PDB file of N, CA, C and O in Angstrom:
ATOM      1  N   UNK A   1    -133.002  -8.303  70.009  1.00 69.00           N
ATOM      2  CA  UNK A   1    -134.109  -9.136  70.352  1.00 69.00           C
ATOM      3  C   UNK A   1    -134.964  -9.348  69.093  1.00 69.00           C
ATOM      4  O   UNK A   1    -135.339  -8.298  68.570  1.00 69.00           O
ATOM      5  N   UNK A   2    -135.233 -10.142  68.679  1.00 81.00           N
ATOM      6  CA  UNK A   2    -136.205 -10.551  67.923  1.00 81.00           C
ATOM      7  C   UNK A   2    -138.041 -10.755  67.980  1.00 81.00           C
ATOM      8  O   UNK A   2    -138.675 -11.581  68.636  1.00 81.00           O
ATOM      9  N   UNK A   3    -138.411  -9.989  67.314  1.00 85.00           N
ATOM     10  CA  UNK A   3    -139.616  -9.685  67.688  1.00 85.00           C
ATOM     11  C   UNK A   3    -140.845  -9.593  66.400  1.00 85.00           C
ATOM     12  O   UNK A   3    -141.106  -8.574  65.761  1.00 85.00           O
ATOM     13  N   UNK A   4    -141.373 -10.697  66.263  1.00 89.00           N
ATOM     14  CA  UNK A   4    -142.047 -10.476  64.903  1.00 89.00           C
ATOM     15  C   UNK A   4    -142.715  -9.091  64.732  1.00 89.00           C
ATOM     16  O   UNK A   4    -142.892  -8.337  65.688  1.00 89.00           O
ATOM     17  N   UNK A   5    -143.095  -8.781  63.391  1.00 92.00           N
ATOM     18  CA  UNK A   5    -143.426  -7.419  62.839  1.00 92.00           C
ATOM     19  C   UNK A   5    -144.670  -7.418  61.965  1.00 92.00           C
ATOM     20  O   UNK A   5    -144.579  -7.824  60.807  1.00 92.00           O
ATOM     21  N   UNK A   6    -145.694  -7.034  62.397  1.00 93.00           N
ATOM     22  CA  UNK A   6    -146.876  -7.095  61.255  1.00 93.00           C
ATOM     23  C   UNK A   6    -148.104  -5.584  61.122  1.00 93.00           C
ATOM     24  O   UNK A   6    -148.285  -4.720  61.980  1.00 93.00           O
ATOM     25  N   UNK A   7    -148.564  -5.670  60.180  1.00 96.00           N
ATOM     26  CA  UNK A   7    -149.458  -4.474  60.485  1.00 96.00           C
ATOM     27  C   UNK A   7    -149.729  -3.893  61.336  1.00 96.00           C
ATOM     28  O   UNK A   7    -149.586  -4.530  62.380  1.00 96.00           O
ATOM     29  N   UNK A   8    -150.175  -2.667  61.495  1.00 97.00           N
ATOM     30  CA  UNK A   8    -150.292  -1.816  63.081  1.00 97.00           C
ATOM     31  C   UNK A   8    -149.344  -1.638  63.790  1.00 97.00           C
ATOM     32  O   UNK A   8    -149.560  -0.874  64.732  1.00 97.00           O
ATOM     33  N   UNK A   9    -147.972  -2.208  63.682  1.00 96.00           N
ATOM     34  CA  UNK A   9    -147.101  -1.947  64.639  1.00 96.00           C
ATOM     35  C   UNK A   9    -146.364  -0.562  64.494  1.00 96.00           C
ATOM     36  O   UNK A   9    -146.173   0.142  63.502  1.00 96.00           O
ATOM     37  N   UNK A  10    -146.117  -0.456  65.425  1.00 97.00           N
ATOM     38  CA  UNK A  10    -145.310   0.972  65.611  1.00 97.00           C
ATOM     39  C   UNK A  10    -143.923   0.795  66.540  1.00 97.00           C
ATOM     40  O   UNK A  10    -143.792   0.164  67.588  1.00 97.00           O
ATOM     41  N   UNK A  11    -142.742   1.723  65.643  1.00 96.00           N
ATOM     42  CA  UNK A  11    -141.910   1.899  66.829  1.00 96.00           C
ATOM     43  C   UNK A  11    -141.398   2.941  66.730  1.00 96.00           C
ATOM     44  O   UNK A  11    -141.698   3.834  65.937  1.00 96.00           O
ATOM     45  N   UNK A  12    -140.364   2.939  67.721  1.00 97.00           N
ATOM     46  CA  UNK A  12    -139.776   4.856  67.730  1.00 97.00           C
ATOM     47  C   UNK A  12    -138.451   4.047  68.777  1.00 97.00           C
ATOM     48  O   UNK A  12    -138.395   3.208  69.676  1.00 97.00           O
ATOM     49  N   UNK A  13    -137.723   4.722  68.162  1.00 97.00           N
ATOM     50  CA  UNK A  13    -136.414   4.867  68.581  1.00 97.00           C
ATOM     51  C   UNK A  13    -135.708   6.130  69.637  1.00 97.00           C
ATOM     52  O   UNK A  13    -135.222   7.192  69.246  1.00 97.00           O
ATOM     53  N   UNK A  14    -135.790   5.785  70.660  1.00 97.00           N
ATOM     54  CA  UNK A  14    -134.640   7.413  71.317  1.00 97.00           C
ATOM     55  C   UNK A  14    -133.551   7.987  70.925  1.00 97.00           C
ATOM     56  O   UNK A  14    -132.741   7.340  70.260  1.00 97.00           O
ATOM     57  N   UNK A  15    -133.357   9.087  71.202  1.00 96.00           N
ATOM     58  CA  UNK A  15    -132.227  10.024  70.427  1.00 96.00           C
ATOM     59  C   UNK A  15    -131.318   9.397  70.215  1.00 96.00           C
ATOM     60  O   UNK A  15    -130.836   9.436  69.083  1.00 96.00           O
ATOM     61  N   UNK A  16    -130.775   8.633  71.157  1.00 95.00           N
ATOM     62  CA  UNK A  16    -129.305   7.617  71.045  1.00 95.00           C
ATOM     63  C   UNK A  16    -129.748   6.388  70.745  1.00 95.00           C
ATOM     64  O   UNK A  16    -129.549   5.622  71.688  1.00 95.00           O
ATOM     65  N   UNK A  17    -130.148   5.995  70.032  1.00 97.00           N
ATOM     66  CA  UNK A  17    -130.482   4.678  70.125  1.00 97.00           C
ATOM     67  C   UNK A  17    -131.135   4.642  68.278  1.00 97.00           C
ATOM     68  O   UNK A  17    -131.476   5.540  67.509  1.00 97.00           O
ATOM     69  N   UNK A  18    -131.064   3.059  68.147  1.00 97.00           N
ATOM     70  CA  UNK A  18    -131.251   2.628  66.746  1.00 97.00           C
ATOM     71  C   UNK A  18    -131.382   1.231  66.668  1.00 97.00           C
ATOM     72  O   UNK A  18    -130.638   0.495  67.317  1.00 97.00           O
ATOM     73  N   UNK A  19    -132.813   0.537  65.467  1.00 96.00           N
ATOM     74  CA  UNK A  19    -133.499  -0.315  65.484  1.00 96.00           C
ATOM     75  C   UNK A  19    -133.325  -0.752  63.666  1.00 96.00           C
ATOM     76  O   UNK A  19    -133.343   0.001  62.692  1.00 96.00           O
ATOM     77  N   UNK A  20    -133.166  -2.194  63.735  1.00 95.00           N
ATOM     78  CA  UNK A  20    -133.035  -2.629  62.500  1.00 95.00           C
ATOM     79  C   UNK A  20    -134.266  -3.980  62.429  1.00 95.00           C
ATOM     80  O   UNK A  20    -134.463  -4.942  63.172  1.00 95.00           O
ATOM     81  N   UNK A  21    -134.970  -3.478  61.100  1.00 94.00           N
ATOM     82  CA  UNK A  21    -136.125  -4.986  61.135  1.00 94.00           C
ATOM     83  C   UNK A  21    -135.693  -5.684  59.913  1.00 94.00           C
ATOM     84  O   UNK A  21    -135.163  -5.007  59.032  1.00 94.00           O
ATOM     85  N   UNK A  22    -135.808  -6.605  59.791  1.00 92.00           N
ATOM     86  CA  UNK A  22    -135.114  -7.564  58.835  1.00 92.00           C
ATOM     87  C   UNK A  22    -136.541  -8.444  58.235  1.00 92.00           C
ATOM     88  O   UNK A  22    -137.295  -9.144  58.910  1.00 92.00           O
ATOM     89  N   UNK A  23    -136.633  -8.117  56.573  1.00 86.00           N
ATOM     90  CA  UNK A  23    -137.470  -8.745  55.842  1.00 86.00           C
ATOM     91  C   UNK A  23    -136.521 -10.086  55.260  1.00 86.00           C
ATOM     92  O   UNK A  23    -135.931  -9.559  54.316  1.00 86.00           O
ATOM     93  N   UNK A  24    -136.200 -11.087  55.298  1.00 82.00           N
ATOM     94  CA  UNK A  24    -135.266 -11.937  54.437  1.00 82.00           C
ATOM     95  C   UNK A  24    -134.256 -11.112  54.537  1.00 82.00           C
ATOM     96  O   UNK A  24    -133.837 -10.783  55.647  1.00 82.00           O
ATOM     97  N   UNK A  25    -133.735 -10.673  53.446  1.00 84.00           N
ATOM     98  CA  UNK A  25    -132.502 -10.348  52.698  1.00 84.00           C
ATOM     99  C   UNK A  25    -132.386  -9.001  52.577  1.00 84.00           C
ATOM    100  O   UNK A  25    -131.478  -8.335  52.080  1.00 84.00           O
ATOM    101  N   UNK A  26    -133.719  -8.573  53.242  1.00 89.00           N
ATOM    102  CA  UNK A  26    -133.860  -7.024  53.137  1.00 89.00           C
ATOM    103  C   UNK A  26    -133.941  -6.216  54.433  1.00 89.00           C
ATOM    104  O   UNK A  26    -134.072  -6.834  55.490  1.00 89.00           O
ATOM    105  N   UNK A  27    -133.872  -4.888  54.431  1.00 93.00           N
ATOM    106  CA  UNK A  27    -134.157  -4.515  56.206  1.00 93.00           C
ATOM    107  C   UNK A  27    -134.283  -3.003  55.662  1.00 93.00           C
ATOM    108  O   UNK A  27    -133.887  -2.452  54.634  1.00 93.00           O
ATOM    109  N   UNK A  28    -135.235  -2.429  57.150  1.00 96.00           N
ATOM    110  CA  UNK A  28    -135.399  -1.153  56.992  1.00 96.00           C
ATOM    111  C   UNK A  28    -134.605  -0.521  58.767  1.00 96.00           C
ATOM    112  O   UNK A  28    -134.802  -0.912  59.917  1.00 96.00           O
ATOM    113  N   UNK A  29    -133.793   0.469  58.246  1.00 97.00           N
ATOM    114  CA  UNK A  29    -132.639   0.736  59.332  1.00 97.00           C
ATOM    115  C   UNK A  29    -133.212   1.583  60.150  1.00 97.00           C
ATOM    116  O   UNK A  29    -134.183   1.924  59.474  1.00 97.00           O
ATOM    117  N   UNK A  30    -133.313   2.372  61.505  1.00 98.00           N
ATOM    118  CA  UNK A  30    -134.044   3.353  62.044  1.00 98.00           C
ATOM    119  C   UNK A  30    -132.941   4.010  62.674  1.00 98.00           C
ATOM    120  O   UNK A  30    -132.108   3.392  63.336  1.00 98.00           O
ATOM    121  N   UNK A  31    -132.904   5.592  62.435  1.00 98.00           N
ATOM    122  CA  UNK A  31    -131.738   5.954  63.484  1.00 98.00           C
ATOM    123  C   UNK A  31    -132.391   6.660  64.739  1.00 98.00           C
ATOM    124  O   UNK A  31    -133.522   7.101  64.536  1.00 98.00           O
ATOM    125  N   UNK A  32    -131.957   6.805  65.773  1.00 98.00           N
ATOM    126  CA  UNK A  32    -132.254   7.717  66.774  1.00 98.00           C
ATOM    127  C   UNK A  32    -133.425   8.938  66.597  1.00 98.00           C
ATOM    128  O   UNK A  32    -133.280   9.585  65.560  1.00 98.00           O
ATOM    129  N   UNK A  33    -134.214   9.220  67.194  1.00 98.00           N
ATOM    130  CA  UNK A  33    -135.101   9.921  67.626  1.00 98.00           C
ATOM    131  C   UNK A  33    -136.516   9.653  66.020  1.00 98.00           C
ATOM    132  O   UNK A  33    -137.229  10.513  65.503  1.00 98.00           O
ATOM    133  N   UNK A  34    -136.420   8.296  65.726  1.00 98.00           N
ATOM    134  CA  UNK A  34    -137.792   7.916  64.546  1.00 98.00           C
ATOM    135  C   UNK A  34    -138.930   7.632  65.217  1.00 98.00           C
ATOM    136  O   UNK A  34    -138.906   7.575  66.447  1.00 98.00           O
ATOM    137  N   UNK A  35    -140.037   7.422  64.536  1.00 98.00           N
ATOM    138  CA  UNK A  35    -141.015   7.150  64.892  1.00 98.00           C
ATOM    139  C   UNK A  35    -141.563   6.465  63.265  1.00 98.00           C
ATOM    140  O   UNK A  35    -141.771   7.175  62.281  1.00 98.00           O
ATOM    141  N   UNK A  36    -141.709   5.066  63.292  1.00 98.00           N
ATOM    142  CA  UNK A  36    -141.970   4.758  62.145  1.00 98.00           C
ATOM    143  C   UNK A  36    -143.781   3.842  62.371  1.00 98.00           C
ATOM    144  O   UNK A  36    -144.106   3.462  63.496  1.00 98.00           O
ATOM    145  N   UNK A  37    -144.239   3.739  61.782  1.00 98.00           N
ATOM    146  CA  UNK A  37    -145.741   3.104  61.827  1.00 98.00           C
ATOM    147  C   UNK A  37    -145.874   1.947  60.368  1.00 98.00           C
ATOM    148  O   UNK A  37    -146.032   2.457  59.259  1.00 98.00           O
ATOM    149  N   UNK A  38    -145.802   0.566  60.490  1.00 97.00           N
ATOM    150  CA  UNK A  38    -146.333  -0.074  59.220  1.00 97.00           C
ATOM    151  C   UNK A  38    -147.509  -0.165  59.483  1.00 97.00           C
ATOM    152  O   UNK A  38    -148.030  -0.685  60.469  1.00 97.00           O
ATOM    153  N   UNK A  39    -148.121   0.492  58.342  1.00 97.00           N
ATOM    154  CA  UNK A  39    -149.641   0.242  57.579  1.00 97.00           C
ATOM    155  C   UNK A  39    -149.974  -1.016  56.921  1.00 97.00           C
ATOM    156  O   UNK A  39    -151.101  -1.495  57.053  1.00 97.00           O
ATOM    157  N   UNK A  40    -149.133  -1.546  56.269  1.00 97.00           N
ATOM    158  CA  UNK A  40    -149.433  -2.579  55.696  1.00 97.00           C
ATOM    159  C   UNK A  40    -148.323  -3.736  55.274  1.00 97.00           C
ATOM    160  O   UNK A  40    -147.359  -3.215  54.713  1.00 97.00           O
ATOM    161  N   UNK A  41    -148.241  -4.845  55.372  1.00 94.00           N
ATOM    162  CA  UNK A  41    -147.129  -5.666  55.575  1.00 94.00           C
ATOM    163  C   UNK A  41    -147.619  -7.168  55.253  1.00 94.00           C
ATOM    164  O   UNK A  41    -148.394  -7.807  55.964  1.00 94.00           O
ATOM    165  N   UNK A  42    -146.978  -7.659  53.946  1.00 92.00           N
ATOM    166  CA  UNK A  42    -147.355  -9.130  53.306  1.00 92.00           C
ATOM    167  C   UNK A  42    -146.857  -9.154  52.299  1.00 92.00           C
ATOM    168  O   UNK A  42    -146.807  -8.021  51.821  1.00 92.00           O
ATOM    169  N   UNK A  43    -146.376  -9.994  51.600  1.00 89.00           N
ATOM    170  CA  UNK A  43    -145.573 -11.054  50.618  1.00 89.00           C
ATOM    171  C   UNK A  43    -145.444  -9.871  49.782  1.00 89.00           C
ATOM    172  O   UNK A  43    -144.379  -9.255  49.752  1.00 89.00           O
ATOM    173  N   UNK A  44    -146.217  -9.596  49.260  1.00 90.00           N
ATOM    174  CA  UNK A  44    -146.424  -7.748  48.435  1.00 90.00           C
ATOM    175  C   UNK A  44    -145.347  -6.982  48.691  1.00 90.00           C
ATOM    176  O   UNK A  44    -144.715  -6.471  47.766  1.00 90.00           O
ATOM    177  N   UNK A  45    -144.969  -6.791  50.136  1.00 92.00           N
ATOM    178  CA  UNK A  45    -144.296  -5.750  50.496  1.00 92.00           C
ATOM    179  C   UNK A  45    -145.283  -4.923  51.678  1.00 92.00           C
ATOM    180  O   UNK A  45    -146.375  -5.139  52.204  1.00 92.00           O
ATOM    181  N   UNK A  46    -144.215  -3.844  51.761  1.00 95.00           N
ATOM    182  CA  UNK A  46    -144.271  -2.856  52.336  1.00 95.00           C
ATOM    183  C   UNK A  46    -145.071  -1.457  52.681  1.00 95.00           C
ATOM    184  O   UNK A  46    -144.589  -0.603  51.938  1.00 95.00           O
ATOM    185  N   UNK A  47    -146.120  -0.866  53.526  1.00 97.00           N
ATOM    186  CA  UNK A  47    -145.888   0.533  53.058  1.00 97.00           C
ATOM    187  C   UNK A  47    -146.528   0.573  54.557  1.00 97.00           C
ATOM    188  O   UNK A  47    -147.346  -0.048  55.235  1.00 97.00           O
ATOM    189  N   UNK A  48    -145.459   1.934  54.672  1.00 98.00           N
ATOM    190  CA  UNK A  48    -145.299   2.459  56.432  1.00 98.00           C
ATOM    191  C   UNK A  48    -145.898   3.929  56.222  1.00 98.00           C
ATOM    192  O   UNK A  48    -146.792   4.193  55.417  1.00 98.00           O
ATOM    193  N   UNK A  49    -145.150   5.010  57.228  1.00 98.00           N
ATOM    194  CA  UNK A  49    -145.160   5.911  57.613  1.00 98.00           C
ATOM    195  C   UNK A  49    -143.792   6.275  58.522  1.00 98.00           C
ATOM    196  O   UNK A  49    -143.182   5.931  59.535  1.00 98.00           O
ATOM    197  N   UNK A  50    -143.770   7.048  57.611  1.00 98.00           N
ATOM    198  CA  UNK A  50    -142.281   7.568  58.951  1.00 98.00           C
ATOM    199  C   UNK A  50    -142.845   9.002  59.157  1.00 98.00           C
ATOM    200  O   UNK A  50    -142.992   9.845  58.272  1.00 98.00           O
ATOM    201  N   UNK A  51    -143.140   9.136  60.495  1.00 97.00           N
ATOM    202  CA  UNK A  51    -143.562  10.541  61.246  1.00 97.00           C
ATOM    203  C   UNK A  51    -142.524  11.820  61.193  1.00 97.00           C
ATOM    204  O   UNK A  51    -142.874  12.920  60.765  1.00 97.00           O
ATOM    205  N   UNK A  52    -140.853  11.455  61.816  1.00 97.00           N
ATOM    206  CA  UNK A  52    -139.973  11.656  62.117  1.00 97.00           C
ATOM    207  C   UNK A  52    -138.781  10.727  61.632  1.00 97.00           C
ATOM    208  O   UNK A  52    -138.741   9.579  61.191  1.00 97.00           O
ATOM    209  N   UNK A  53    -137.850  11.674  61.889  1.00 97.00           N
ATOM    210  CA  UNK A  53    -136.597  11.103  62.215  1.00 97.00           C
ATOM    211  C   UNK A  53    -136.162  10.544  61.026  1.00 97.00           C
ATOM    212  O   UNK A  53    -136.831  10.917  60.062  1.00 97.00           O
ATOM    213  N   UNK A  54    -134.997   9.546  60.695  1.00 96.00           N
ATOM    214  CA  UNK A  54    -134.385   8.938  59.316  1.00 96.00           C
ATOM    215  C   UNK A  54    -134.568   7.741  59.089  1.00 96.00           C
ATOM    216  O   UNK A  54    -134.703   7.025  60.082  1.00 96.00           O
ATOM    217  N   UNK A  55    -134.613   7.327  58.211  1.00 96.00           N
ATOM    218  CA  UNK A  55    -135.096   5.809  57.602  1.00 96.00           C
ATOM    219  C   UNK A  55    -134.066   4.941  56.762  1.00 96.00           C
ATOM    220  O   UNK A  55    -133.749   5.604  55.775  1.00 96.00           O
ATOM    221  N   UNK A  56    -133.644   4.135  56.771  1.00 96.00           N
ATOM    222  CA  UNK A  56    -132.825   3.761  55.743  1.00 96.00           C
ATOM    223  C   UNK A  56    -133.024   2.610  55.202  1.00 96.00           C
ATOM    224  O   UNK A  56    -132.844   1.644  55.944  1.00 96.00           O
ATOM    225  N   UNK A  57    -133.415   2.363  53.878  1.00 94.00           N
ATOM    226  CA  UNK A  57    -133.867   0.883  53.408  1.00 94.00           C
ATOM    227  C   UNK A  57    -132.840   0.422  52.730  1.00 94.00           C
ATOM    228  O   UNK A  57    -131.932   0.997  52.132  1.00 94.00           O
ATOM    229  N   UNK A  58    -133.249  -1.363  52.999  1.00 94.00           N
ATOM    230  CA  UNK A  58    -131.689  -1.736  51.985  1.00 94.00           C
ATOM    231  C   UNK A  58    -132.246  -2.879  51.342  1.00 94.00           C
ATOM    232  O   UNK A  58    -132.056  -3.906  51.994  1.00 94.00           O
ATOM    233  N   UNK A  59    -132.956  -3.061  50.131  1.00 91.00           N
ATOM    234  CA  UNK A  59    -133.628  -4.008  49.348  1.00 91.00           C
ATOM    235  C   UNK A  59    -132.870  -4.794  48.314  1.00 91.00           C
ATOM    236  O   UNK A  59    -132.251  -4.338  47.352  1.00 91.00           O
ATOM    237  N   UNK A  60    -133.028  -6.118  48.689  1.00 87.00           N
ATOM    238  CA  UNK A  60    -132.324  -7.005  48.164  1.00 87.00           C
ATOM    239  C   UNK A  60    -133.470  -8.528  47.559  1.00 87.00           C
ATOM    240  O   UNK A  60    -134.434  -8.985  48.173  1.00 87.00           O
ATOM    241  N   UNK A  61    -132.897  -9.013  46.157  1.00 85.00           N
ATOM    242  CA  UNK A  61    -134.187  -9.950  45.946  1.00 85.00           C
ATOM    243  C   UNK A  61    -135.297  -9.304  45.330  1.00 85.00           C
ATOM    244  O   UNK A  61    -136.218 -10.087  45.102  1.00 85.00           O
ATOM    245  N   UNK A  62    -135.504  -8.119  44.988  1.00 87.00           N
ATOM    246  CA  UNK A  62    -137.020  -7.516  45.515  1.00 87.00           C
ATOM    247  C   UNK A  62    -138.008  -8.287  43.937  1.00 87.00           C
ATOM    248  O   UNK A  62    -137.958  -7.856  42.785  1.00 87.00           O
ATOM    249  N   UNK A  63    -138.726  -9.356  44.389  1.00 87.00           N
ATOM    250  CA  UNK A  63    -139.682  -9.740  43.505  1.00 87.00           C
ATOM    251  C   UNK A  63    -140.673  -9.024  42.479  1.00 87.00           C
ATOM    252  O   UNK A  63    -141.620  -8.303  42.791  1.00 87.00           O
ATOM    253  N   UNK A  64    -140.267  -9.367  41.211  1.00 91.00           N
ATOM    254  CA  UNK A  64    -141.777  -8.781  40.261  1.00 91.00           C
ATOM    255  C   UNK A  64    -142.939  -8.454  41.082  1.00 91.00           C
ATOM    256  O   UNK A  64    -143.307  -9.331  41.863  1.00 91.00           O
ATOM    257  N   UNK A  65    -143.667  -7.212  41.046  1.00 91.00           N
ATOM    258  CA  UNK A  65    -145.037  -7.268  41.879  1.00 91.00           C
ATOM    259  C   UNK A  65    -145.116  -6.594  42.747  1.00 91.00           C
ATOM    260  O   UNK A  65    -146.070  -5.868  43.031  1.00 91.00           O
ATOM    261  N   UNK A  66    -143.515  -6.804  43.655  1.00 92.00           N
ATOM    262  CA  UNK A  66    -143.514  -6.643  45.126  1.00 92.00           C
ATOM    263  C   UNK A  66    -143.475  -4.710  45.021  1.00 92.00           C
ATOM    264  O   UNK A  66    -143.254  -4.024  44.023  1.00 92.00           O
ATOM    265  N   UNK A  67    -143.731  -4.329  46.228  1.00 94.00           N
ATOM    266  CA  UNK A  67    -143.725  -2.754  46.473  1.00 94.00           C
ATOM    267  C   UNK A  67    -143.373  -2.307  47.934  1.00 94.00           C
ATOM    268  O   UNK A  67    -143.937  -2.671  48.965  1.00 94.00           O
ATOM    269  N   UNK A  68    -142.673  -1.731  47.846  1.00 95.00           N
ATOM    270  CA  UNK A  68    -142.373  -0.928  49.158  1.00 95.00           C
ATOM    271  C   UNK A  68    -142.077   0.544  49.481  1.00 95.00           C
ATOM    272  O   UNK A  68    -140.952   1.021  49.327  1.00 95.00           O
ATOM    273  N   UNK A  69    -143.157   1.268  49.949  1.00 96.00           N
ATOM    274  CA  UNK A  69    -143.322   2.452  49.967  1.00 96.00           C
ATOM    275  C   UNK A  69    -143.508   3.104  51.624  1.00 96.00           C
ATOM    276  O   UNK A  69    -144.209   2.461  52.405  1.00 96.00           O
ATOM    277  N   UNK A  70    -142.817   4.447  52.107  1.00 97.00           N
ATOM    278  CA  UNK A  70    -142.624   4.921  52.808  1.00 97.00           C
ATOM    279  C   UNK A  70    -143.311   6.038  53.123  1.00 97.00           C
ATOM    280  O   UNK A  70    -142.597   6.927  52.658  1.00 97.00           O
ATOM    281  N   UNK A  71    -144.246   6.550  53.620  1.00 97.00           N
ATOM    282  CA  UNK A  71    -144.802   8.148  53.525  1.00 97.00           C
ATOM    283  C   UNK A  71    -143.818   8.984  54.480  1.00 97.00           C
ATOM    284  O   UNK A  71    -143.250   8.346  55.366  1.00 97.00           O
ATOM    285  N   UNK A  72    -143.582  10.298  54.377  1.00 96.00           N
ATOM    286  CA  UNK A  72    -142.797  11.013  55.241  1.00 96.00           C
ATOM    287  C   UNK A  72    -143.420  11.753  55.200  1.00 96.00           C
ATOM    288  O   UNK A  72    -144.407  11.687  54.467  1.00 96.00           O
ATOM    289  N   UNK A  73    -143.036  13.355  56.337  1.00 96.00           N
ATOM    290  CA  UNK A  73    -143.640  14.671  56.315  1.00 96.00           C
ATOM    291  C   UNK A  73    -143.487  15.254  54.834  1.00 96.00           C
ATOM    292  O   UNK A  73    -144.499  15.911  54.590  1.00 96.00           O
ATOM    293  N   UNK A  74    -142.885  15.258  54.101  1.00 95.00           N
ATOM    294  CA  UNK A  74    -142.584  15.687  53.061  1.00 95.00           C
ATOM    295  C   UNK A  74    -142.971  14.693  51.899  1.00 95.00           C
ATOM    296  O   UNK A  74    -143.313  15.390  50.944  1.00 95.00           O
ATOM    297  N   UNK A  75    -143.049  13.506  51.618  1.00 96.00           N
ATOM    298  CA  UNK A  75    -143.622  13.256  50.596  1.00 96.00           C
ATOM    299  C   UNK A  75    -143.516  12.012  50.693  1.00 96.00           C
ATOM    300  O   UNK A  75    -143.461  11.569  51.840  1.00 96.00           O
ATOM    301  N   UNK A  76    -143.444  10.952  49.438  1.00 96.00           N
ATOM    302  CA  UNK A  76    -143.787   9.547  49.827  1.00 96.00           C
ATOM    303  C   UNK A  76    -142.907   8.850  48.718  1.00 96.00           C
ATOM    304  O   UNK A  76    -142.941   9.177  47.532  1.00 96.00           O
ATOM    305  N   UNK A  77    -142.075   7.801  49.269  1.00 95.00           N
ATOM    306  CA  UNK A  77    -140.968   7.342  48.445  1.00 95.00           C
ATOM    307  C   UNK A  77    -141.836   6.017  48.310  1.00 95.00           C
ATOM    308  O   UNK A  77    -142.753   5.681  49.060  1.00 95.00           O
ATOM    309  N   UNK A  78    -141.287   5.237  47.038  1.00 96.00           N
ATOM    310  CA  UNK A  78    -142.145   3.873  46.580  1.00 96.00           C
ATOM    311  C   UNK A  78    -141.066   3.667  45.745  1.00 96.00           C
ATOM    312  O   UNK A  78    -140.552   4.483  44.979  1.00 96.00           O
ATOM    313  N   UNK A  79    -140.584   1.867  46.061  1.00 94.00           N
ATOM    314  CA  UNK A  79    -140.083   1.081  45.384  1.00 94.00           C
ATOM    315  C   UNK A  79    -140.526   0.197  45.199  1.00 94.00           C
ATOM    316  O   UNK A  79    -141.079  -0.434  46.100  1.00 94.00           O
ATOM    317  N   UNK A  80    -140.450  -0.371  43.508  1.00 93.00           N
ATOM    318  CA  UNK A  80    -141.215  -1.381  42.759  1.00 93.00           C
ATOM    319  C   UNK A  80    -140.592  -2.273  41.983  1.00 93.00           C
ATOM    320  O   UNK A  80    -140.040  -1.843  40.971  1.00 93.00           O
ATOM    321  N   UNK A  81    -140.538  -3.822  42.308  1.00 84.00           N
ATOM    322  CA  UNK A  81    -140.176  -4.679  41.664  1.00 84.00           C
ATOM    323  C   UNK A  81    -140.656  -4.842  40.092  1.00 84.00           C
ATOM    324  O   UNK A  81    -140.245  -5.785  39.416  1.00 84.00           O
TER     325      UNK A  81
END
């Protein structure tokens, strides 16, 4: 289903189950039992929160400027055009 995606949103995935959001050419993968939160979301890029569970990004294109960064329980990943 297609479902636009913008700041504040939140989702979470069940144990069996898995969610893919698609930027253009790019996407961030969710597997079973996540809980992910975007903080912030525009031409810039990216930067979420992942509470739980696994994340998988797959960046393609990624523009001079642009940034996309992830916080986790453990620490905070950032990719930069």
């Amino acid at each position: 289903m297609n479902y636009p995606v913008s700041t504040g949103d939140a989702f979470w995935t069940e144990a069996d189950a898995s969610a893919r959001l698609e930027f253009g050419a790019s996407r961030i993968a969710l597997s079973g039992g996540t809980e992910f939160d975007v903080g912030a979301l525009d031409q810039n890029g990216i930067q979420a929160t992942a509470a739980q569970g696994e994340v998988e990004l797959r960046l393609q294109n990624m523009a001079p400027g642009q940034s996309w960064s992830v916080q986790t329980p453990r620490g905070q990943v950032t990719l930069a055009g």
